[in-house]
Short mmCIF file of C-alpha atoms in Angstrom, two decimals:
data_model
loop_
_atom_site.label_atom_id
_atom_site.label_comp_id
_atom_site.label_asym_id
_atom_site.label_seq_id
_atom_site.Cartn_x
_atom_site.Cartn_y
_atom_site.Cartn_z
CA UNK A 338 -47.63 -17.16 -56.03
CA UNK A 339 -46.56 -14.79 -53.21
CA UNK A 340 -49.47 -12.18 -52.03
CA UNK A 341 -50.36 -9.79 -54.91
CA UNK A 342 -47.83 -6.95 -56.68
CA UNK A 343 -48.83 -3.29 -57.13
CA UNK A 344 -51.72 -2.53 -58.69
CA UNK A 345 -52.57 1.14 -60.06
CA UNK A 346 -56.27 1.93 -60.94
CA UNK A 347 -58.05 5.03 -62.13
CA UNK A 348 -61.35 5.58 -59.94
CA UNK A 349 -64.39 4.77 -62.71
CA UNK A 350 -67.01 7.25 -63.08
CA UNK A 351 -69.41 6.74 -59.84
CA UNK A 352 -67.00 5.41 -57.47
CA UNK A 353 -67.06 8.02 -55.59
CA UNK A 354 -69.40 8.16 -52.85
CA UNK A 355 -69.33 4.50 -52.28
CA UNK A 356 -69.21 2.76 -48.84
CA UNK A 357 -66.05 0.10 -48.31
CA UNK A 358 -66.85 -1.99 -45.73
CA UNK A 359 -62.58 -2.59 -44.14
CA UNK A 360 -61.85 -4.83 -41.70
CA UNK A 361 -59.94 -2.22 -39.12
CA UNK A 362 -57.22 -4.84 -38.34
CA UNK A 363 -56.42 -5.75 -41.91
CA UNK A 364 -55.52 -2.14 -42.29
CA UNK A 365 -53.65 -1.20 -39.58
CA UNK A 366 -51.18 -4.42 -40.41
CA UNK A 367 -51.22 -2.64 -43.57
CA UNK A 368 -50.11 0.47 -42.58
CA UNK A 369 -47.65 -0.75 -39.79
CA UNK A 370 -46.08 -2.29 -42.59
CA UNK A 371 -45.63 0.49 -44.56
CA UNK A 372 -45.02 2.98 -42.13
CA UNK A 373 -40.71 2.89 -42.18
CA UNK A 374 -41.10 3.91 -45.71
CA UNK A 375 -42.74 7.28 -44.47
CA UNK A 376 -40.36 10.28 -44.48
CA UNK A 377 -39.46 12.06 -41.53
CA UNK A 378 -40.06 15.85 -43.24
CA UNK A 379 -42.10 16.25 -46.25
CA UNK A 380 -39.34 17.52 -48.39
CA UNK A 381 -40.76 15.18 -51.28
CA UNK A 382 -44.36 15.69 -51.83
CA UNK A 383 -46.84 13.56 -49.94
CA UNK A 384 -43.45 11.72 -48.49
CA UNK A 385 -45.30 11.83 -45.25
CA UNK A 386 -48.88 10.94 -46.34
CA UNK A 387 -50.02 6.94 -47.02
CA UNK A 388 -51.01 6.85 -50.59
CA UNK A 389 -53.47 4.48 -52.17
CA UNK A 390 -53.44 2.28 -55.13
CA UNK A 391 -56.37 0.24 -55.93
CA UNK A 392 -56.39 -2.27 -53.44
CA UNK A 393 -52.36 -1.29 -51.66
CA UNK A 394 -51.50 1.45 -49.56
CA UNK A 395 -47.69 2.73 -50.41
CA UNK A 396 -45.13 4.77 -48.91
CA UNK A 397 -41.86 6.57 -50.45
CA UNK A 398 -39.24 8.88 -49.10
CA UNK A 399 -36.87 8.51 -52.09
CA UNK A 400 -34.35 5.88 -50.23
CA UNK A 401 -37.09 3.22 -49.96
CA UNK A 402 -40.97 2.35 -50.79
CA UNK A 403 -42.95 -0.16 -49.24
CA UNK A 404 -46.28 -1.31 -50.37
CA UNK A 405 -49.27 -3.98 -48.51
CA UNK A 406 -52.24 -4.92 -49.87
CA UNK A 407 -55.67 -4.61 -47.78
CA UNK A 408 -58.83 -6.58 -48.66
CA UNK A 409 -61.77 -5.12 -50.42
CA UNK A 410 -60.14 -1.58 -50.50
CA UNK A 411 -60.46 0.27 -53.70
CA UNK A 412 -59.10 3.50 -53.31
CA UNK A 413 -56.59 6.28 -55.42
CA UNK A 414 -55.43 9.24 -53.60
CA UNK A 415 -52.81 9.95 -50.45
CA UNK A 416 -54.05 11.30 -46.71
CA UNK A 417 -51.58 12.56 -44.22
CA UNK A 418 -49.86 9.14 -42.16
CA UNK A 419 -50.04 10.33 -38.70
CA UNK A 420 -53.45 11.41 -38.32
CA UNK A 421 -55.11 8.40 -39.99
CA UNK A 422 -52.67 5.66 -37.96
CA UNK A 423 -52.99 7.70 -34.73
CA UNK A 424 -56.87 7.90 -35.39
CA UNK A 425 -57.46 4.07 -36.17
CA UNK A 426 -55.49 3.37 -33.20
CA UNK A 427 -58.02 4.92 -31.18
CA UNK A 428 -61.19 2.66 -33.08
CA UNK A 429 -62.63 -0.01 -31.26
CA UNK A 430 -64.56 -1.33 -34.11
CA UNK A 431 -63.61 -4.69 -36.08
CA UNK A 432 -65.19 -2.70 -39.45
CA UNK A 433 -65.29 0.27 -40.70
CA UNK A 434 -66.91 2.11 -43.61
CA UNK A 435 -64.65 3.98 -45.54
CA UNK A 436 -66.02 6.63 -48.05
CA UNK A 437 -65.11 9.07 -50.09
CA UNK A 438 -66.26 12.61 -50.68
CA UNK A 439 -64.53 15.11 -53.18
CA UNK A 440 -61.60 16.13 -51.42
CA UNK A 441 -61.98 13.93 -48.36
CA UNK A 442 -62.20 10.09 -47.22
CA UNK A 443 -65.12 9.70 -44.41
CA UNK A 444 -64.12 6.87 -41.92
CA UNK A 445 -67.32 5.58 -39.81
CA UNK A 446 -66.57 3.72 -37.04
CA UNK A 447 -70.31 2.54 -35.24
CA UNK A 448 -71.03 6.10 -34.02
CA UNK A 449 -68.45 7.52 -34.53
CA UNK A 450 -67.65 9.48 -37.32
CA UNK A 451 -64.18 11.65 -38.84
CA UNK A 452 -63.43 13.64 -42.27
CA UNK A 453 -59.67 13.70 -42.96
CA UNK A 454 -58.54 15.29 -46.17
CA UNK A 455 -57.77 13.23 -49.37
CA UNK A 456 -55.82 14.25 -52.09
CA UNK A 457 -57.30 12.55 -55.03
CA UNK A 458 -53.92 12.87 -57.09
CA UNK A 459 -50.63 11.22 -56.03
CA UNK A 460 -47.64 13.13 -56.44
CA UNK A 461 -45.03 10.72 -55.14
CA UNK A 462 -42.24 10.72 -57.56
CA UNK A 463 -42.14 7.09 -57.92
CA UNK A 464 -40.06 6.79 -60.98
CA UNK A 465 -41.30 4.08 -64.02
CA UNK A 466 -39.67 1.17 -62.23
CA UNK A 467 -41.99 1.35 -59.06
CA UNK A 468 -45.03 2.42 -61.27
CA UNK A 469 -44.47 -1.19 -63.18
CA UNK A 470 -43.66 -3.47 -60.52
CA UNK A 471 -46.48 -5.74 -61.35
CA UNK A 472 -44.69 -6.52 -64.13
CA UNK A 473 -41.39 -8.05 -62.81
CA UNK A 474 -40.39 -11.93 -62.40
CA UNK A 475 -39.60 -12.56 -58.70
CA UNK A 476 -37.30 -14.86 -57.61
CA UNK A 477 -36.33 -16.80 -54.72
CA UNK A 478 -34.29 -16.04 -52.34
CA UNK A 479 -31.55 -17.75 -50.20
CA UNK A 480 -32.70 -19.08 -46.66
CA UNK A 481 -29.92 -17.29 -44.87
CA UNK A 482 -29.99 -13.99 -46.60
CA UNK A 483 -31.76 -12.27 -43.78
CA UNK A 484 -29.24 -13.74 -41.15
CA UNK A 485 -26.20 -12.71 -43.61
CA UNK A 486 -27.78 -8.99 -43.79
CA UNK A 487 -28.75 -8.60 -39.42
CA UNK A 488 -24.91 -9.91 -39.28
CA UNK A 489 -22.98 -7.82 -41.89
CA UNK A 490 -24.60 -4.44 -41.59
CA UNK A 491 -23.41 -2.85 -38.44
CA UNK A 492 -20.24 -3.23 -40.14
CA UNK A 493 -21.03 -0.21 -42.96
CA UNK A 494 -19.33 3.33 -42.51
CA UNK A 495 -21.72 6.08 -41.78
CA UNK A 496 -19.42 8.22 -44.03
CA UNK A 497 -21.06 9.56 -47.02
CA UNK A 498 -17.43 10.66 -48.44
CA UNK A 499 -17.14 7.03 -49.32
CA UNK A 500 -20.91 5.94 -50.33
CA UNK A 501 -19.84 2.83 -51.42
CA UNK A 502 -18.30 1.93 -47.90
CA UNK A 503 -22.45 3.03 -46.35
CA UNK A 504 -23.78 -0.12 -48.17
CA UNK A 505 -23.40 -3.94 -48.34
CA UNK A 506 -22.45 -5.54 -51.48
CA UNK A 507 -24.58 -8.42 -52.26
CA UNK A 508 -23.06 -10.80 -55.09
CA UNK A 509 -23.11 -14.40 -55.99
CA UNK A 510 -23.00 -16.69 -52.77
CA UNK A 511 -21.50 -13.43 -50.32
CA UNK A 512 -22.93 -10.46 -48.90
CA UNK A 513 -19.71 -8.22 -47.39
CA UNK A 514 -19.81 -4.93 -45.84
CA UNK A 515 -16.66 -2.69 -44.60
CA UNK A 516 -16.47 0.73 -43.24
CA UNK A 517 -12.30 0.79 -44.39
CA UNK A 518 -11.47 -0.97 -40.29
CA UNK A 519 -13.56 -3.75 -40.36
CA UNK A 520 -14.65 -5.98 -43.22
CA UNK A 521 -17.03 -8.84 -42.43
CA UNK A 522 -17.94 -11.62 -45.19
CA UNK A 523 -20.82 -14.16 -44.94
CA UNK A 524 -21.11 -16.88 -47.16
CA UNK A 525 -24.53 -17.57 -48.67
CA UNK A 526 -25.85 -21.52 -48.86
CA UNK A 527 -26.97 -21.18 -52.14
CA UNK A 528 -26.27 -18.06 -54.81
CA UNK A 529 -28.04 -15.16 -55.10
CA UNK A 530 -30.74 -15.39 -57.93
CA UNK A 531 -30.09 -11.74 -59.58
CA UNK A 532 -26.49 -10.04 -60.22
CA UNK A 533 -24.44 -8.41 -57.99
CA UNK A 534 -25.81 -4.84 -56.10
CA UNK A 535 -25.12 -2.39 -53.44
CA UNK A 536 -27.94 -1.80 -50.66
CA UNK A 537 -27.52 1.11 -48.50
CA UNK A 538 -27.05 0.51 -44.99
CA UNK A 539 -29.72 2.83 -43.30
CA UNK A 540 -32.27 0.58 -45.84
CA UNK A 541 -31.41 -2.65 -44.83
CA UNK A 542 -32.50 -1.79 -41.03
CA UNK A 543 -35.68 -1.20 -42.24
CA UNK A 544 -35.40 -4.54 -44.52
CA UNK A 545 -34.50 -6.93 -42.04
CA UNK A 546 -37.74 -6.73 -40.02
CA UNK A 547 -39.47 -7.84 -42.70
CA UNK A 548 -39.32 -11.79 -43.29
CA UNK A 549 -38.80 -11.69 -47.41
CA UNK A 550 -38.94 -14.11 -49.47
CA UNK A 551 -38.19 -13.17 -52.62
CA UNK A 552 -36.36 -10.84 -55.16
CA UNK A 553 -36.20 -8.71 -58.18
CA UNK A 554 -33.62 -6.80 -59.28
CA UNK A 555 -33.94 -3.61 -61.77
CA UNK A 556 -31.97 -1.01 -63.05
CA UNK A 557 -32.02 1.34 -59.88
CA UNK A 558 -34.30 -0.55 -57.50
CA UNK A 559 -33.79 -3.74 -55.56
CA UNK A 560 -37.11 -4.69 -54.76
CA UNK A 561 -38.39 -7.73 -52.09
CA UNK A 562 -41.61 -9.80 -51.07
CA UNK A 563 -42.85 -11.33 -47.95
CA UNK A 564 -45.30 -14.12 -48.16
CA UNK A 565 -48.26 -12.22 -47.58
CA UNK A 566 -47.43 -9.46 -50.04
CA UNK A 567 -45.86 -6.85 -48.77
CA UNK A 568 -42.98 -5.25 -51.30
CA UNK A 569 -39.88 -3.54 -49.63
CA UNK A 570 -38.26 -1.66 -52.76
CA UNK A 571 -35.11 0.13 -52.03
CA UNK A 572 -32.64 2.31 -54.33
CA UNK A 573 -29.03 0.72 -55.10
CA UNK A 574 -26.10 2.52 -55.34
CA UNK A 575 -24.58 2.68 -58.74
CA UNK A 576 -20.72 2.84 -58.05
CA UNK A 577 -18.00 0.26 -57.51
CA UNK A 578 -17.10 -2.05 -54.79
CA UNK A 579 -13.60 -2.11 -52.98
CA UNK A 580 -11.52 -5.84 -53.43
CA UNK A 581 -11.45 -6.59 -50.20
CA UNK A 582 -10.49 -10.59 -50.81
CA UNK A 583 -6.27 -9.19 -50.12
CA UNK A 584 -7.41 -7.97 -46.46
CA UNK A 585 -8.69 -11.20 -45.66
CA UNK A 586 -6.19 -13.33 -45.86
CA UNK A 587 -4.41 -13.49 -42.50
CA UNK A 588 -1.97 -15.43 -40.58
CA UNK A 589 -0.85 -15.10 -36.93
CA UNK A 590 -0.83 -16.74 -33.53
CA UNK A 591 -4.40 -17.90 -31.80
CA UNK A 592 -5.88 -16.69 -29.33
CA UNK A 593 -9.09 -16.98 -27.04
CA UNK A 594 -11.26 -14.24 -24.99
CA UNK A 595 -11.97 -15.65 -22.47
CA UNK A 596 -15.87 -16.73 -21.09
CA UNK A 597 -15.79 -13.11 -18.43
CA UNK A 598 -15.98 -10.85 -21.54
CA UNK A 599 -19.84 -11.54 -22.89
CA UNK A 600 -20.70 -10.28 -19.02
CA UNK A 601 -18.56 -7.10 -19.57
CA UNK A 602 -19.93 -6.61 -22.99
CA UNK A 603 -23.16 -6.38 -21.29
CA UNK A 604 -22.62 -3.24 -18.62
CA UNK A 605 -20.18 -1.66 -21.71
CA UNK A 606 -23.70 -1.81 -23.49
CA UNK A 607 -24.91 1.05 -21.37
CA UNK A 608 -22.40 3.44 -22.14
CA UNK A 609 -22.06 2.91 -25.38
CA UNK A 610 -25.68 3.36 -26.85
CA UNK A 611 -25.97 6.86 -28.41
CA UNK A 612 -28.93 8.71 -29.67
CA UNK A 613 -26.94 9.85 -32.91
CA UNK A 614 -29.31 8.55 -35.44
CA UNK A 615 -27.36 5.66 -37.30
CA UNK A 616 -24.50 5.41 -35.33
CA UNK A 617 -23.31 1.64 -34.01
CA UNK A 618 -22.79 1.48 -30.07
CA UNK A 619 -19.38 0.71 -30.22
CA UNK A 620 -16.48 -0.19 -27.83
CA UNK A 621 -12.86 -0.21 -27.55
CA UNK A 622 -10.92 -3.35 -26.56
CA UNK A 623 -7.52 -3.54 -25.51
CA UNK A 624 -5.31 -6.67 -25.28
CA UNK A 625 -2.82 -6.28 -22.97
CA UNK A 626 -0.59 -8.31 -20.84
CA UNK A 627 -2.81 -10.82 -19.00
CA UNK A 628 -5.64 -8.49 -19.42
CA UNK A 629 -8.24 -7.60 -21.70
CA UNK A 630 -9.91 -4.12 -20.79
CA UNK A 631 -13.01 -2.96 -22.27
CA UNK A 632 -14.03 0.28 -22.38
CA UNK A 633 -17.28 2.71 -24.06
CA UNK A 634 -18.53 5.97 -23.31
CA UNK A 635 -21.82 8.29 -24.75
CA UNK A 636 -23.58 11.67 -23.58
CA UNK A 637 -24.51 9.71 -20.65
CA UNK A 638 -21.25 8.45 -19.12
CA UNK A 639 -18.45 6.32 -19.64
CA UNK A 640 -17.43 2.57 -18.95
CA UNK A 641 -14.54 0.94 -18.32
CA UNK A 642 -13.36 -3.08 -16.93
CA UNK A 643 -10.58 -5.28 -17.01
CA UNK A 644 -11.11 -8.91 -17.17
CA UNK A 645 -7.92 -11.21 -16.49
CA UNK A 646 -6.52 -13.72 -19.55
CA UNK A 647 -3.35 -14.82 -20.30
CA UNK A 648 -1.42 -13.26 -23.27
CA UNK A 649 2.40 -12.28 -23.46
CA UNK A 650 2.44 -10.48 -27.32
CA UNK A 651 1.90 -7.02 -28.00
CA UNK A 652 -0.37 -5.02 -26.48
CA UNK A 653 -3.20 -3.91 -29.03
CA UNK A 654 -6.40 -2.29 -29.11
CA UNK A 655 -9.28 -1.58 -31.77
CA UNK A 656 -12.86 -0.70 -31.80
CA UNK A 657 -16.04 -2.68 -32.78
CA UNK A 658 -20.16 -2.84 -32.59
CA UNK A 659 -20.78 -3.81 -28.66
CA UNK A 660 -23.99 -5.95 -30.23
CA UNK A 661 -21.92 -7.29 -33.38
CA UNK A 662 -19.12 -8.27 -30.48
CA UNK A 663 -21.88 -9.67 -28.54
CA UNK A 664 -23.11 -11.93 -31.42
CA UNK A 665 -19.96 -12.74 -32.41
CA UNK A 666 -18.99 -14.61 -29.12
CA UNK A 667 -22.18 -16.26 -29.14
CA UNK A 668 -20.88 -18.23 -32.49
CA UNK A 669 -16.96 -18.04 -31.59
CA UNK A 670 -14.51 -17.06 -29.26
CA UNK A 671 -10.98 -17.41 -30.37
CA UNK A 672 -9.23 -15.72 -33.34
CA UNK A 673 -5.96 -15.02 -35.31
CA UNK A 674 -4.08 -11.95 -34.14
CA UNK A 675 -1.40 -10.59 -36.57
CA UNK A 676 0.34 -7.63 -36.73
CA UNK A 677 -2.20 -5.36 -37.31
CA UNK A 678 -5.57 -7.06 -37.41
CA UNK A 679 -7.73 -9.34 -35.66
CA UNK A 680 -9.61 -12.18 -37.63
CA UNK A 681 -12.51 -14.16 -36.70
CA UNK A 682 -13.68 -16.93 -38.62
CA UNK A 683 -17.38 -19.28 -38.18
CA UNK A 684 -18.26 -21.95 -40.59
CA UNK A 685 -19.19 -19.81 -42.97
CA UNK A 686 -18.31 -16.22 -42.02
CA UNK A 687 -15.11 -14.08 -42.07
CA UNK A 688 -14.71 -11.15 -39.86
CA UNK A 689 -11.52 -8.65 -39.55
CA UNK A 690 -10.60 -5.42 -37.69
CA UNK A 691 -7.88 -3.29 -37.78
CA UNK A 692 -5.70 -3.40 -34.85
CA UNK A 693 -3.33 -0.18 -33.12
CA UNK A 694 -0.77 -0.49 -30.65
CA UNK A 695 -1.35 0.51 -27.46
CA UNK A 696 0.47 3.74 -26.05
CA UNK A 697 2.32 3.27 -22.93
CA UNK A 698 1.10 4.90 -19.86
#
């Protein structure tokens, strides 16, 4: 059995008022963990607060809730995130005494000694599916799953007129993602134990720092578990998938990049990171006649090298992730070109891009 599931209790007449001895480490792993599940703004009530079940503290911003268990806690009520993280950050202690007061949780720390205010009744808006997670079968998942998500997902469009293109579709043995350029398809060792769904994008960057282990799938929730209980629960989007299985079938001539363009990748890296909150650092690459330039640019700056290889077809250009380029070329070099895409293919991965001609200078 993997850690413990959520657990909602009503305080019993009495409990208030008494002392929980907390091991300060145990929660401040707890509330690291939960932390990405903390909204920016509080446009959803107590989104920004860490709220407290029983023995797990939980965080929801209406995309995603995460949930970890800490060790002889016994608490019900939410306190604002940044104050209590920022002040147990400052606590040399091992233990601390928790206790709570009417409307506020007192946190001794040896001499020290801080009041912060606690709202006895949570308002989080977690729907009946999160409320009765204790009550779902988990199931295991693939080994690879997390290496099949960190590849596919810088892959997803950031454009919300196609929602379906913003998250990967996860079915049987494949997880896929395309933003209508680039599809990439990885190929599971073993199928999926729960039918098909569609994670958003922006949740899965949160998800893949967490080392899962298992899965349960319900109506409008995908939820997860690590080995030492924490639960990763994100919303799936209800609409269709594209076919993309007619895109992927290719043919053309081969060719190879040569071993110069993983150190060009590298500087291209600088100028193509952007502080535009989920945007890829992307660059262009253009195949030309015994050269291969690269080029990238942000608010910084711009970038641009040529690296010599040998190639006589027609020049061509498209655009990818700089670290999804980079991690590609670790695995494989050469690829199919056709007339208007570029295929890659590993052991047990499929990746194409769209392809432009180049305009004459």
């Amino acid at each position: 059995m993997l850690g413990e599931s959520f657990i909602f209790r009503n305080k019993k007449k009495g409990e208030e008022g008494r002392v929980m001895k907390i091991n300060k480490n145990d929660l401040q792993v707890a509330l690291e963990r939960v932390r990405p599940g903390l909204a920016t703004r509080e446009l959803i009530d107590q989104a920004t607060s860490f709220a407290f079940f029983g023995d797990r503290v939980v965080t929801y911003n209406d995309e995603i809730s995460i949930s970890h268990p800490v060790k002889k806690l016994n608490l019900e009520g939410a306190v604002k995130a940044q104050a209590l993280y920022d002040f147990l950050g400052r606590v040399k202690k091992d233990e601390i005494d928790l206790e709570q007061e009417q409307n506020q949780i007192i946190i001794k720390a040896g001499r020290c000694r801080a009041g912060l205010i606690f709202e006895q009744e949570v308002r989080l808006p977690l729907d009946e599916e999160l409320s009765k997670i204790n009550s779902i079968k988990w199931k295991e998942l693939p080994d690879d799953f997390l290496e099949a998500l960190k590849f596919c997902h810088p892959c997803c469009s950031a454009d919300m007129s196609r929602p379906e293109l913003t998250c990967l579709y996860i079915q049987g043995n494949q997880v896929e993602a395309s933003d209508s350029y680039r599809i990439v398809r990885y190929n599971l060792k073993s199928f999926m134990p729960v039918d098909s769904f569609l994670i958003p994008a922006t949740a899965v960057r949160n998800l893949i720092k967490y080392d899962v282990k298992e899965i349960a799938k319900g109506q409008s929730w995908v939820h997860f578990r690590t080995a030492d209980g924490t639960i990763f629960s994100s919303r799936i989007y209800l609409g269709e998938y594209v076919n993309t299985a007619p895109y992927l079938e290719i043919e053309g001539f081969e060719f190879i990049f040569p071993k110069e363009i993983m150190e060009v990748l590298e500087r291209a890296h600088v100028f193509s990171k952007t502080e535009i909150k989920n945007v890829i650092s992307e660059a262009v690459i253009e195949i030309g006649k015994n050269r291969i330039k690269v080029s990238a640019k942000n608010e910084s700056g711009w970038f641009e090298e040529a690296v010599r290889n040998v190639y006589d077809g027609e020049p061509i250009k498209f655009t990818v992730g700089v670290d999804f380029l980079r991690d590609l070329f670790s695995k494989v070099r050469n690829c199919l070109i056709s007339q208007n895409k570029i295929c890659f293919r590993g052991t047990n991965w499929v990746h194409v891009v769209a392809t432009s001609v180049v305009e004459a200078e």
